[in-house]
Amino acid sequence: MANKEFDVVVIGAGPGGYIAAIRAAQLGFSVACVEKWINPAKKMVLGGTCLNVGCIPSKALLASSEEFEKVGHHLADHGITTSDVKIDIAKMLERKQKIVDKMTGGIEYLFKKNKITWLKGEGTFVAKSDGGYQIDVKPVQEADKPETVTAKNVIIATGSKARHLPGMPVDNKLISDNEGALSFDTVPKKLGVIGAGVIGLELGSVWRRLGSEVTVLEAMPEFLAAADAGVAKEAIKQFGKQGLNINVGVKVGEVKAGKNNVTVNYTDKDGKEQVLDVDRLIVSVGRVPNTDNLGLGNIGLATDERGFIPVDDHCRTKLPNVYAIGDVVRGPMLAHKAEDEGVLVAEVIAGQKPHIDYNCIPWVIYTSPEIAWVGKTEQQLKAEGREFKPGQFPFAANGRALGMGSSDGFVKVLADAKTDEILGVHVIGLNASDLIAEAVVAMEFKAASEDIGRICHPHPSLSEVMREAALDVEKRALNK
């Protein structure tokens, strides 16, 4: 039987991969996508890390834990009395899985709708051939058979996996990475988190709301160094008030797993030896690209020293018709960045001229308050020597935020001192993940802060804080 041939084969069906496959199919190409993910029910599914053990399930748990905290601590402010509030962890996890199943099933429907062939298994490059590139698909379930396909164009979208540290064996029971931390069957009385990045803060917040005493250990001397310094300062203040115990500048030493506990020895920022004894430990120290089992050497492609595949601005590798997107290439490991790159590559293959402005890709941390930003921070602009004017407005002066009982935080707009072009926008507060989209649109169109200031925003709404911060660049905020 002859090998199947496709115009485009995508390896990986996470947000970057499945979006790339759909866009390529929309453009008229014959498309296949290789994916090997098996869910807890032993069913093969699409969606990759993001949909199965990342973005989607973590946001489901964040929502559940936030509702629990509201009932226990905030409904009284509204005159609503409750008593004997309990959390059913099994029910919460069941809800999370139903959402995941709905989303992954939705991608399977989209594949059928767009006539995309799902090659079930693990994809590995075999060789370059006259027709393109040969890819072996090794089955991961007994019912499937191995096959080799030929692709005129290949898009590598294999994503990333949690970075594990030596001396901290992850069993996803006592010591967990992000995957295990999404499935605790009970609420740990004491929880340790190594790493105060996005994942560590979000998962720490989930279990803190549900009753855990959470201690976060971060090696970096500064908290949220990638965020604007003003936002980071406000964030650590708010998290501290909530009960998250965050320690920065620590050096983690020996980690011992007992029968029902984990002991972490570390040196604090003052050089003092400390011991943290917890019921469970989450290791959240970044992610590494999934590029080690692709057979890249068989086609003459190599990764850099960190395992990333070098690409140009249009995600082209050094080989003709081989592209790489998402977490396996340079840039932030964000699902929406991978999606944009997937669309870009499909359109490049079609001969179009797409473009991504990486400065306009937003970042979001789904804690409470949420944190979101796009563009440059104050510290980046100062390091560049670029003159700018800041504008800032608090949610505490916004009627909608007060009515919703979430008035912590602010919006900050940074604009060029001479041209008024918006250089960065930083939000810490309720619904920051949605509010930041206005800033992204403005920056994509090279808008000035005055442009946002002159646009009519609905009243009362949280979006008014964005407008007031933009007006404050010229010190003409109307409610400050």
GROMACS .gro file of C-alpha atoms in nm:
model
  480
    1MET     CA    1   0.000   0.000   0.000
    2ALA     CA    2   0.140   0.337  -0.100
    3ASN     CA    3   0.219   0.596   0.160
    4LYS     CA    4  -0.042   0.863   0.214
    5GLU     CA    5   0.065   1.203   0.088
    6PHE     CA    6  -0.047   1.537   0.229
    7ASP     CA    7   0.020   1.899   0.143
    8VAL     CA    8   0.064   1.978   0.514
    9VAL     CA    9   0.135   1.753   0.812
   10VAL     CA   10   0.123   1.910   1.156
   11ILE     CA   11   0.301   1.726   1.439
   12GLY     CA   12   0.113   1.805   1.759
   13ALA     CA   13  -0.250   1.904   1.817
   14GLY     CA   14  -0.219   2.162   2.092
   15PRO     CA   15  -0.343   2.520   2.037
   16GLY     CA   16  -0.067   2.592   1.784
   17GLY     CA   17  -0.100   2.263   1.600
   18TYR     CA   18  -0.475   2.228   1.572
   19ILE     CA   19  -0.519   2.592   1.472
   20ALA     CA   20  -0.244   2.555   1.209
   21ALA     CA   21  -0.420   2.245   1.073
   22ILE     CA   22  -0.758   2.419   1.057
   23ARG     CA   23  -0.620   2.730   0.886
   24ALA     CA   24  -0.428   2.519   0.633
   25ALA     CA   25  -0.744   2.323   0.557
   26GLN     CA   26  -0.939   2.647   0.514
   27LEU     CA   27  -0.680   2.750   0.255
   28GLY     CA   28  -0.749   2.440   0.050
   29PHE     CA   29  -0.460   2.212   0.146
   30SER     CA   30  -0.486   1.841   0.223
   31VAL     CA   31  -0.395   1.827   0.592
   32ALA     CA   32  -0.306   1.566   0.852
   33CYS     CA   33  -0.225   1.617   1.218
   34VAL     CA   34  -0.027   1.373   1.433
   35GLU     CA   35  -0.127   1.349   1.800
   36LYS     CA   36  -0.064   1.084   2.067
   37TRP     CA   37  -0.234   1.227   2.379
   38ILE     CA   38  -0.430   0.977   2.593
   39ASN     CA   39  -0.664   1.113   2.861
   40PRO     CA   40  -0.733   0.956   3.205
   41ALA     CA   41  -1.018   0.753   3.052
   42LYS     CA   42  -0.762   0.590   2.816
   43LYS     CA   43  -0.913   0.768   2.518
   44MET     CA   44  -0.701   0.943   2.255
   45VAL     CA   45  -0.782   1.313   2.244
   46LEU     CA   46  -0.672   1.633   2.076
   47GLY     CA   47  -0.579   1.964   2.239
   48GLY     CA   48  -0.236   1.892   2.385
   49THR     CA   49  -0.119   2.019   2.722
   50CYS     CA   50  -0.325   2.339   2.716
   51LEU     CA   51  -0.664   2.175   2.689
   52ASN     CA   52  -0.590   1.856   2.881
   53VAL     CA   53  -0.362   1.952   3.172
   54GLY     CA   54  -0.293   2.323   3.131
   55CYS     CA   55  -0.488   2.638   3.051
   56ILE     CA   56  -0.840   2.497   3.044
   57PRO     CA   57  -0.847   2.268   3.352
   58SER     CA   58  -0.653   2.518   3.563
   59LYS     CA   59  -0.903   2.793   3.481
   60ALA     CA   60  -1.188   2.557   3.569
   61LEU     CA   61  -1.033   2.494   3.912
   62LEU     CA   62  -0.959   2.864   3.960
   63ALA     CA   63  -1.328   2.938   3.894
   64SER     CA   64  -1.446   2.667   4.136
   65SER     CA   65  -1.210   2.777   4.412
   66GLU     CA   66  -1.306   3.141   4.361
   67GLU     CA   67  -1.675   3.055   4.404
   68PHE     CA   68  -1.592   2.867   4.723
   69GLU     CA   69  -1.400   3.163   4.861
   70LYS     CA   70  -1.678   3.405   4.769
   71VAL     CA   71  -1.935   3.199   4.958
   72GLY     CA   72  -1.713   3.162   5.263
   73HIS     CA   73  -1.569   3.512   5.285
   74HIS     CA   74  -1.740   3.768   5.064
   75LEU     CA   75  -2.113   3.701   5.041
   76ALA     CA   76  -2.170   3.848   5.387
   77ASP     CA   77  -2.073   4.189   5.245
   78HIS     CA   78  -2.377   4.159   5.016
   79GLY     CA   79  -2.608   4.075   5.304
   80ILE     CA   80  -2.614   3.706   5.213
   81THR     CA   81  -2.574   3.469   5.507
   82THR     CA   82  -2.436   3.118   5.460
   83SER     CA   83  -2.331   2.844   5.696
   84ASP     CA   84  -2.158   2.507   5.691
   85VAL     CA   85  -2.001   2.562   5.348
   86LYS     CA   86  -1.818   2.254   5.219
   87ILE     CA   87  -1.619   2.164   4.909
   88ASP     CA   88  -1.662   1.832   4.729
   89ILE     CA   89  -1.321   1.785   4.564
   90ALA     CA   90  -1.436   1.485   4.359
   91LYS     CA   91  -1.729   1.686   4.219
   92MET     CA   92  -1.501   1.981   4.145
   93LEU     CA   93  -1.258   1.757   3.954
   94GLU     CA   94  -1.548   1.593   3.769
   95ARG     CA   95  -1.667   1.936   3.654
   96LYS     CA   96  -1.315   2.021   3.539
   97GLN     CA   97  -1.293   1.701   3.335
   98LYS     CA   98  -1.633   1.758   3.173
   99ILE     CA   99  -1.512   2.098   3.051
  100VAL     CA  100  -1.191   1.944   2.918
  101ASP     CA  101  -1.384   1.666   2.743
  102LYS     CA  102  -1.617   1.918   2.581
  103MET     CA  103  -1.328   2.126   2.451
  104THR     CA  104  -1.121   1.833   2.320
  105GLY     CA  105  -1.432   1.685   2.160
  106GLY     CA  106  -1.493   2.021   1.995
  107ILE     CA  107  -1.153   2.005   1.824
  108GLU     CA  108  -1.229   1.654   1.699
  109TYR     CA  109  -1.552   1.792   1.547
  110LEU     CA  110  -1.356   2.077   1.382
  111PHE     CA  111  -1.111   1.825   1.233
  112LYS     CA  112  -1.399   1.632   1.077
  113LYS     CA  113  -1.567   1.953   0.957
  114ASN     CA  114  -1.246   2.069   0.788
  115LYS     CA  115  -1.158   1.720   0.653
  116ILE     CA  116  -0.834   1.701   0.854
  117THR     CA  117  -0.689   1.350   0.894
  118TRP     CA  118  -0.598   1.267   1.253
  119LEU     CA  119  -0.292   1.040   1.254
  120LYS     CA  120  -0.311   0.877   1.597
  121GLY     CA  121   0.033   0.817   1.739
  122GLU     CA  122   0.380   0.966   1.779
  123GLY     CA  123   0.532   1.138   1.477
  124THR     CA  124   0.901   1.099   1.389
  125PHE     CA  125   1.093   1.223   1.087
  126VAL     CA  126   1.239   0.938   0.880
  127ALA     CA  127   1.399   1.108   0.582
  128LYS     CA  128   1.368   1.374   0.317
  129SER     CA  129   1.227   1.240  -0.009
  130ASP     CA  130   1.146   1.370  -0.356
  131GLY     CA  131   0.787   1.433  -0.248
  132GLY     CA  132   0.879   1.615   0.072
  133TYR     CA  133   0.940   1.460   0.413
  134GLN     CA  134   0.863   1.109   0.531
  135ILE     CA  135   0.711   1.084   0.879
  136ASP     CA  136   0.660   0.764   1.075
  137VAL     CA  137   0.352   0.751   1.294
  138LYS     CA  138   0.409   0.504   1.577
  139PRO     CA  139   0.085   0.395   1.746
  140VAL     CA  140   0.040   0.436   2.121
  141GLN     CA  141  -0.265   0.208   2.139
  142GLU     CA  142  -0.281  -0.153   2.027
  143ALA     CA  143  -0.581  -0.094   1.800
  144ASP     CA  144  -0.385   0.144   1.576
  145LYS     CA  145  -0.132   0.041   1.312
  146PRO     CA  146   0.202   0.209   1.232
  147GLU     CA  147   0.214   0.402   0.909
  148THR     CA  148   0.443   0.631   0.714
  149VAL     CA  149   0.315   0.943   0.544
  150THR     CA  150   0.476   1.195   0.311
  151ALA     CA  151   0.433   1.569   0.366
  152LYS     CA  152   0.516   1.848   0.124
  153ASN     CA  153   0.516   2.084   0.422
  154VAL     CA  154   0.564   2.003   0.790
  155ILE     CA  155   0.469   2.217   1.090
  156ILE     CA  156   0.633   2.109   1.417
  157ALA     CA  157   0.399   2.199   1.704
  158THR     CA  158   0.493   1.952   1.975
  159GLY     CA  159   0.472   2.198   2.264
  160SER     CA  160   0.652   2.168   2.595
  161LYS     CA  161   0.662   1.969   2.919
  162ALA     CA  162   0.720   2.067   3.279
  163ARG     CA  163   1.082   2.112   3.378
  164HIS     CA  164   1.179   1.873   3.657
  165LEU     CA  165   1.466   1.938   3.896
  166PRO     CA  166   1.733   1.687   4.004
  167GLY     CA  167   1.672   1.553   4.352
  168MET     CA  168   1.298   1.619   4.328
  169PRO     CA  169   1.143   1.306   4.176
  170VAL     CA  170   0.794   1.394   4.055
  171ASP     CA  171   0.546   1.116   4.132
  172ASN     CA  172   0.237   1.341   4.102
  173LYS     CA  173   0.130   1.224   4.445
  174LEU     CA  174   0.354   1.384   4.708
  175ILE     CA  175   0.571   1.581   4.464
  176SER     CA  176   0.375   1.711   4.165
  177ASP     CA  177   0.422   1.916   3.853
  178ASN     CA  178   0.135   2.116   3.702
  179GLU     CA  179  -0.038   1.796   3.586
  180GLY     CA  180  -0.051   1.634   3.927
  181ALA     CA  181  -0.146   1.958   4.101
  182LEU     CA  182  -0.466   1.969   3.895
  183SER     CA  183  -0.585   1.638   4.041
  184PHE     CA  184  -0.525   1.642   4.418
  185ASP     CA  185  -0.797   1.420   4.569
  186THR     CA  186  -0.788   1.608   4.899
  187VAL     CA  187  -0.697   1.958   5.010
  188PRO     CA  188  -0.342   1.951   5.153
  189LYS     CA  189  -0.323   2.107   5.498
  190LYS     CA  190   0.020   2.247   5.408
  191LEU     CA  191   0.128   2.296   5.048
  192GLY     CA  192   0.468   2.399   4.918
  193VAL     CA  193   0.521   2.552   4.574
  194ILE     CA  194   0.865   2.586   4.419
  195GLY     CA  195   0.847   2.864   4.160
  196ALA     CA  196   0.646   3.187   4.174
  197GLY     CA  197   0.572   3.202   3.804
  198VAL     CA  198   0.233   3.192   3.633
  199ILE     CA  199   0.159   2.825   3.700
  200GLY     CA  200   0.287   2.829   4.058
  201LEU     CA  201   0.081   3.134   4.150
  202GLU     CA  202  -0.236   3.006   3.984
  203LEU     CA  203  -0.222   2.656   4.134
  204GLY     CA  204  -0.111   2.794   4.469
  205SER     CA  205  -0.414   3.024   4.462
  206VAL     CA  206  -0.651   2.735   4.386
  207TRP     CA  207  -0.549   2.529   4.687
  208ARG     CA  208  -0.505   2.829   4.917
  209ARG     CA  209  -0.870   2.926   4.857
  210LEU     CA  210  -0.978   2.571   4.934
  211GLY     CA  211  -0.800   2.575   5.270
  212SER     CA  212  -0.431   2.498   5.221
  213GLU     CA  213  -0.160   2.688   5.402
  214VAL     CA  214   0.056   2.772   5.099
  215THR     CA  215   0.425   2.863   5.101
  216VAL     CA  216   0.588   2.965   4.772
  217LEU     CA  217   0.967   2.948   4.726
  218GLU     CA  218   1.115   3.151   4.440
  219ALA     CA  219   1.484   3.155   4.342
  220MET     CA  220   1.473   3.491   4.166
  221PRO     CA  221   1.552   3.790   4.387
  222GLU     CA  222   1.255   3.984   4.251
  223PHE     CA  223   0.892   3.879   4.245
  224LEU     CA  224   0.738   3.860   3.894
  225ALA     CA  225   1.046   4.014   3.735
  226ALA     CA  226   0.886   3.998   3.387
  227ALA     CA  227   0.595   4.218   3.495
  228ASP     CA  228   0.595   4.593   3.546
  229ALA     CA  229   0.760   4.668   3.882
  230GLY     CA  230   0.456   4.861   4.006
  231VAL     CA  231   0.224   4.573   3.920
  232ALA     CA  232   0.455   4.319   4.085
  233LYS     CA  233   0.466   4.530   4.403
  234GLU     CA  234   0.087   4.550   4.415
  235ALA     CA  235   0.053   4.179   4.338
  236ILE     CA  236   0.276   4.055   4.619
  237LYS     CA  237   0.091   4.286   4.858
  238GLN     CA  238  -0.248   4.147   4.756
  239PHE     CA  239  -0.131   3.784   4.761
  240GLY     CA  240   0.017   3.838   5.107
  241LYS     CA  241  -0.315   3.973   5.235
  242GLN     CA  242  -0.486   3.662   5.098
  243GLY     CA  243  -0.247   3.433   5.284
  244LEU     CA  244  -0.002   3.324   5.014
  245ASN     CA  245   0.338   3.315   5.186
  246ILE     CA  246   0.583   3.411   4.909
  247ASN     CA  247   0.958   3.393   4.967
  248VAL     CA  248   1.193   3.529   4.699
  249GLY     CA  249   1.570   3.495   4.663
  250VAL     CA  250   1.578   3.144   4.812
  251LYS     CA  251   1.811   2.858   4.729
  252VAL     CA  252   1.643   2.519   4.754
  253GLY     CA  253   1.860   2.240   4.892
  254GLU     CA  254   1.770   1.882   4.979
  255VAL     CA  255   1.411   1.771   4.925
  256LYS     CA  256   1.299   1.455   5.107
  257ALA     CA  257   0.973   1.272   5.043
  258GLY     CA  258   0.844   1.081   5.345
  259LYS     CA  259   0.545   0.852   5.371
  260ASN     CA  260   0.289   1.132   5.390
  261ASN     CA  261   0.496   1.448   5.377
  262VAL     CA  262   0.774   1.634   5.197
  263THR     CA  263   1.057   1.821   5.369
  264VAL     CA  264   1.227   2.105   5.182
  265ASN     CA  265   1.556   2.245   5.306
  266TYR     CA  266   1.636   2.591   5.173
  267THR     CA  267   1.842   2.902   5.235
  268ASP     CA  268   1.639   3.223   5.257
  269LYS     CA  269   1.735   3.558   5.103
  270ASP     CA  270   1.921   3.653   5.423
  271GLY     CA  271   2.138   3.341   5.406
  272LYS     CA  272   1.962   3.160   5.691
  273GLU     CA  273   1.896   2.786   5.672
  274GLN     CA  274   1.524   2.702   5.679
  275VAL     CA  275   1.314   2.386   5.673
  276LEU     CA  276   0.966   2.367   5.518
  277ASP     CA  277   0.754   2.064   5.603
  278VAL     CA  278   0.447   2.018   5.380
  279ASP     CA  279   0.190   1.753   5.293
  280ARG     CA  280   0.243   1.805   4.921
  281LEU     CA  281   0.488   1.991   4.701
  282ILE     CA  282   0.431   2.146   4.358
  283VAL     CA  283   0.740   2.193   4.141
  284SER     CA  284   0.670   2.473   3.896
  285VAL     CA  285   1.001   2.597   3.756
  286GLY     CA  286   0.925   2.651   3.389
  287ARG     CA  287   0.887   2.429   3.086
  288VAL     CA  288   1.115   2.271   2.827
  289PRO     CA  289   1.038   2.210   2.458
  290ASN     CA  290   0.927   1.867   2.335
  291THR     CA  291   1.190   1.818   2.065
  292ASP     CA  292   1.386   1.515   2.184
  293ASN     CA  293   1.198   1.232   2.007
  294LEU     CA  294   1.122   1.392   1.671
  295GLY     CA  295   1.405   1.237   1.470
  296LEU     CA  296   1.524   1.582   1.366
  297GLY     CA  297   1.871   1.448   1.289
  298ASN     CA  298   1.724   1.221   1.021
  299ILE     CA  299   1.648   1.528   0.809
  300GLY     CA  300   1.951   1.735   0.912
  301LEU     CA  301   1.775   1.962   1.159
  302ALA     CA  302   1.915   2.040   1.503
  303THR     CA  303   1.797   2.225   1.813
  304ASP     CA  304   1.990   2.488   2.004
  305GLU     CA  305   2.154   2.415   2.340
  306ARG     CA  306   1.822   2.460   2.523
  307GLY     CA  307   1.628   2.227   2.295
  308PHE     CA  308   1.450   2.495   2.089
  309ILE     CA  309   1.427   2.479   1.710
  310PRO     CA  310   1.581   2.791   1.550
  311VAL     CA  311   1.339   2.974   1.319
  312ASP     CA  312   1.309   3.310   1.144
  313ASP     CA  313   1.034   3.572   1.188
  314HIS     CA  314   0.796   3.356   0.985
  315CYS     CA  315   0.871   3.036   1.180
  316ARG     CA  316   1.075   2.883   0.897
  317THR     CA  317   1.351   2.642   0.997
  318LYS     CA  318   1.672   2.617   0.795
  319LEU     CA  319   1.511   2.340   0.588
  320PRO     CA  320   1.273   2.424   0.304
  321ASN     CA  321   0.905   2.366   0.387
  322VAL     CA  322   0.972   2.272   0.750
  323TYR     CA  323   0.828   2.512   1.008
  324ALA     CA  324   0.812   2.516   1.386
  325ILE     CA  325   0.572   2.707   1.612
  326GLY     CA  326   0.469   2.758   1.974
  327ASP     CA  327   0.666   2.631   2.271
  328VAL     CA  328   0.936   2.462   2.059
  329VAL     CA  329   1.061   2.799   1.927
  330ARG     CA  330   1.178   3.135   2.066
  331GLY     CA  331   0.938   3.369   2.236
  332PRO     CA  332   0.691   3.335   2.523
  333MET     CA  333   0.536   2.995   2.593
  334LEU     CA  334   0.178   3.115   2.553
  335ALA     CA  335  -0.109   2.930   2.386
  336HIS     CA  336  -0.233   3.238   2.200
  337LYS     CA  337   0.117   3.306   2.066
  338ALA     CA  338   0.126   2.949   1.932
  339GLU     CA  339  -0.217   2.995   1.771
  340ASP     CA  340  -0.107   3.313   1.593
  341GLU     CA  341   0.206   3.138   1.467
  342GLY     CA  342  -0.004   2.847   1.344
  343VAL     CA  343  -0.219   3.082   1.136
  344LEU     CA  344   0.090   3.266   1.013
  345VAL     CA  345   0.264   2.949   0.890
  346ALA     CA  346  -0.045   2.818   0.711
  347GLU     CA  347  -0.075   3.151   0.530
  348VAL     CA  348   0.298   3.159   0.446
  349ILE     CA  349   0.261   2.813   0.287
  350ALA     CA  350  -0.029   2.956   0.085
  351GLY     CA  351   0.194   3.236  -0.044
  352GLN     CA  352   0.040   3.510   0.168
  353LYS     CA  353   0.233   3.780   0.359
  354PRO     CA  354   0.125   3.751   0.725
  355HIS     CA  355   0.301   3.925   1.013
  356ILE     CA  356   0.314   3.892   1.392
  357ASP     CA  357   0.417   4.182   1.616
  358TYR     CA  358   0.555   3.992   1.915
  359ASN     CA  359   0.553   4.314   2.118
  360CYS     CA  360   0.173   4.304   2.097
  361ILE     CA  361   0.124   3.956   2.244
  362PRO     CA  362  -0.046   3.991   2.584
  363TRP     CA  363   0.051   3.807   2.902
  364VAL     CA  364  -0.206   3.701   3.162
  365ILE     CA  365  -0.191   3.551   3.511
  366TYR     CA  366  -0.533   3.427   3.622
  367THR     CA  367  -0.493   3.488   3.993
  368SER     CA  368  -0.721   3.715   4.193
  369PRO     CA  369  -0.669   3.994   4.118
  370GLU     CA  370  -0.584   3.901   3.760
  371ILE     CA  371  -0.264   4.038   3.608
  372ALA     CA  372  -0.225   4.122   3.239
  373TRP     CA  373   0.009   4.327   3.030
  374VAL     CA  374   0.120   4.400   2.675
  375GLY     CA  375   0.422   4.588   2.543
  376LYS     CA  376   0.705   4.735   2.747
  377THR     CA  377   0.735   4.775   3.123
  378GLU     CA  378   0.861   5.089   3.296
  379GLN     CA  379   1.190   4.920   3.377
  380GLN     CA  380   1.239   4.813   3.013
  381LEU     CA  381   1.175   5.164   2.883
  382LYS     CA  382   1.414   5.314   3.137
  383ALA     CA  383   1.683   5.059   3.041
  384GLU     CA  384   1.636   5.154   2.675
  385GLY     CA  385   1.663   5.522   2.760
  386ARG     CA  386   1.328   5.591   2.598
  387GLU     CA  387   1.137   5.889   2.730
  388PHE     CA  388   0.780   5.804   2.829
  389LYS     CA  389   0.485   5.938   3.024
  390PRO     CA  390   0.288   5.714   3.261
  391GLY     CA  391  -0.082   5.732   3.335
  392GLN     CA  392  -0.245   5.531   3.612
  393PHE     CA  393  -0.595   5.491   3.753
  394PRO     CA  394  -0.721   5.272   4.041
  395PHE     CA  395  -1.017   5.034   4.034
  396ALA     CA  396  -1.101   5.174   4.380
  397ALA     CA  397  -1.246   5.483   4.206
  398ASN     CA  398  -1.458   5.278   3.965
  399GLY     CA  399  -1.826   5.227   4.047
  400ARG     CA  400  -1.855   4.894   3.868
  401ALA     CA  401  -1.554   4.749   4.052
  402LEU     CA  402  -1.692   4.868   4.385
  403GLY     CA  403  -2.032   4.716   4.308
  404MET     CA  404  -1.869   4.384   4.222
  405GLY     CA  405  -1.668   4.388   4.545
  406SER     CA  406  -1.331   4.377   4.366
  407SER     CA  407  -1.172   4.719   4.370
  408ASP     CA  408  -0.807   4.627   4.423
  409GLY     CA  409  -0.545   4.717   4.162
  410PHE     CA  410  -0.508   4.962   3.877
  411VAL     CA  411  -0.446   5.017   3.507
  412LYS     CA  412  -0.120   5.177   3.396
  413VAL     CA  413  -0.063   5.319   3.046
  414LEU     CA  414   0.288   5.405   2.925
  415ALA     CA  415   0.313   5.638   2.623
  416ASP     CA  416   0.599   5.792   2.427
  417ALA     CA  417   0.683   6.134   2.573
  418LYS     CA  418   0.692   6.300   2.230
  419THR     CA  419   0.455   6.108   2.000
  420ASP     CA  420   0.209   5.977   2.264
  421GLU     CA  421   0.221   5.630   2.102
  422ILE     CA  422   0.120   5.363   2.354
  423LEU     CA  423   0.430   5.161   2.447
  424GLY     CA  424   0.284   4.936   2.715
  425VAL     CA  425  -0.028   4.876   2.921
  426HIS     CA  426  -0.033   4.696   3.257
  427VAL     CA  427  -0.341   4.584   3.447
  428ILE     CA  428  -0.383   4.427   3.789
  429GLY     CA  429  -0.744   4.388   3.885
  430LEU     CA  430  -1.076   4.227   3.810
  431ASN     CA  431  -1.110   4.088   3.454
  432ALA     CA  432  -0.764   4.208   3.352
  433SER     CA  433  -0.753   3.923   3.099
  434ASP     CA  434  -1.041   4.078   2.907
  435LEU     CA  435  -0.950   4.443   2.960
  436ILE     CA  436  -0.602   4.397   2.811
  437ALA     CA  437  -0.755   4.317   2.469
  438GLU     CA  438  -0.841   4.685   2.417
  439ALA     CA  439  -0.477   4.774   2.474
  440VAL     CA  440  -0.362   4.505   2.229
  441VAL     CA  441  -0.591   4.646   1.956
  442ALA     CA  442  -0.471   4.999   2.027
  443MET     CA  443  -0.104   4.902   2.008
  444GLU     CA  444  -0.151   4.698   1.688
  445PHE     CA  445  -0.290   5.013   1.528
  446LYS     CA  446  -0.010   5.228   1.677
  447ALA     CA  447  -0.265   5.429   1.873
  448ALA     CA  448  -0.183   5.717   2.104
  449SER     CA  449  -0.299   5.731   2.465
  450GLU     CA  450  -0.522   6.021   2.355
  451ASP     CA  451  -0.704   5.782   2.118
  452ILE     CA  452  -0.818   5.562   2.406
  453GLY     CA  453  -0.896   5.870   2.613
  454ARG     CA  454  -1.129   6.006   2.344
  455ILE     CA  455  -1.319   5.679   2.283
  456CYS     CA  456  -1.654   5.659   2.461
  457HIS     CA  457  -1.654   5.374   2.714
  458PRO     CA  458  -1.976   5.235   2.869
  459HIS     CA  459  -2.069   5.352   3.219
  460PRO     CA  460  -2.054   5.194   3.463
  461SER     CA  461  -1.793   4.945   3.342
  462LEU     CA  462  -1.447   4.825   3.431
  463SER     CA  463  -1.330   4.947   3.089
  464GLU     CA  464  -1.357   5.305   3.216
  465VAL     CA  465  -1.043   5.244   3.422
  466MET     CA  466  -0.852   5.189   3.096
  467ARG     CA  467  -0.981   5.520   2.961
  468GLU     CA  468  -0.900   5.709   3.281
  469ALA     CA  469  -0.546   5.568   3.285
  470ALA     CA  470  -0.500   5.680   2.925
  471LEU     CA  471  -0.628   6.026   3.011
  472ASP     CA  472  -0.393   6.038   3.308
  473VAL     CA  473  -0.094   6.024   3.072
  474GLU     CA  474  -0.165   6.393   3.011
  475LYS     CA  475  -0.279   6.437   3.372
  476ARG     CA  476  -0.640   6.492   3.268
  477ALA     CA  477  -0.815   6.192   3.425
  478LEU     CA  478  -1.173   6.295   3.494
  479ASN     CA  479  -1.227   6.103   3.817
  480LYS     CA  480  -0.892   6.137   3.987
   0.00000   0.00000   0.00000
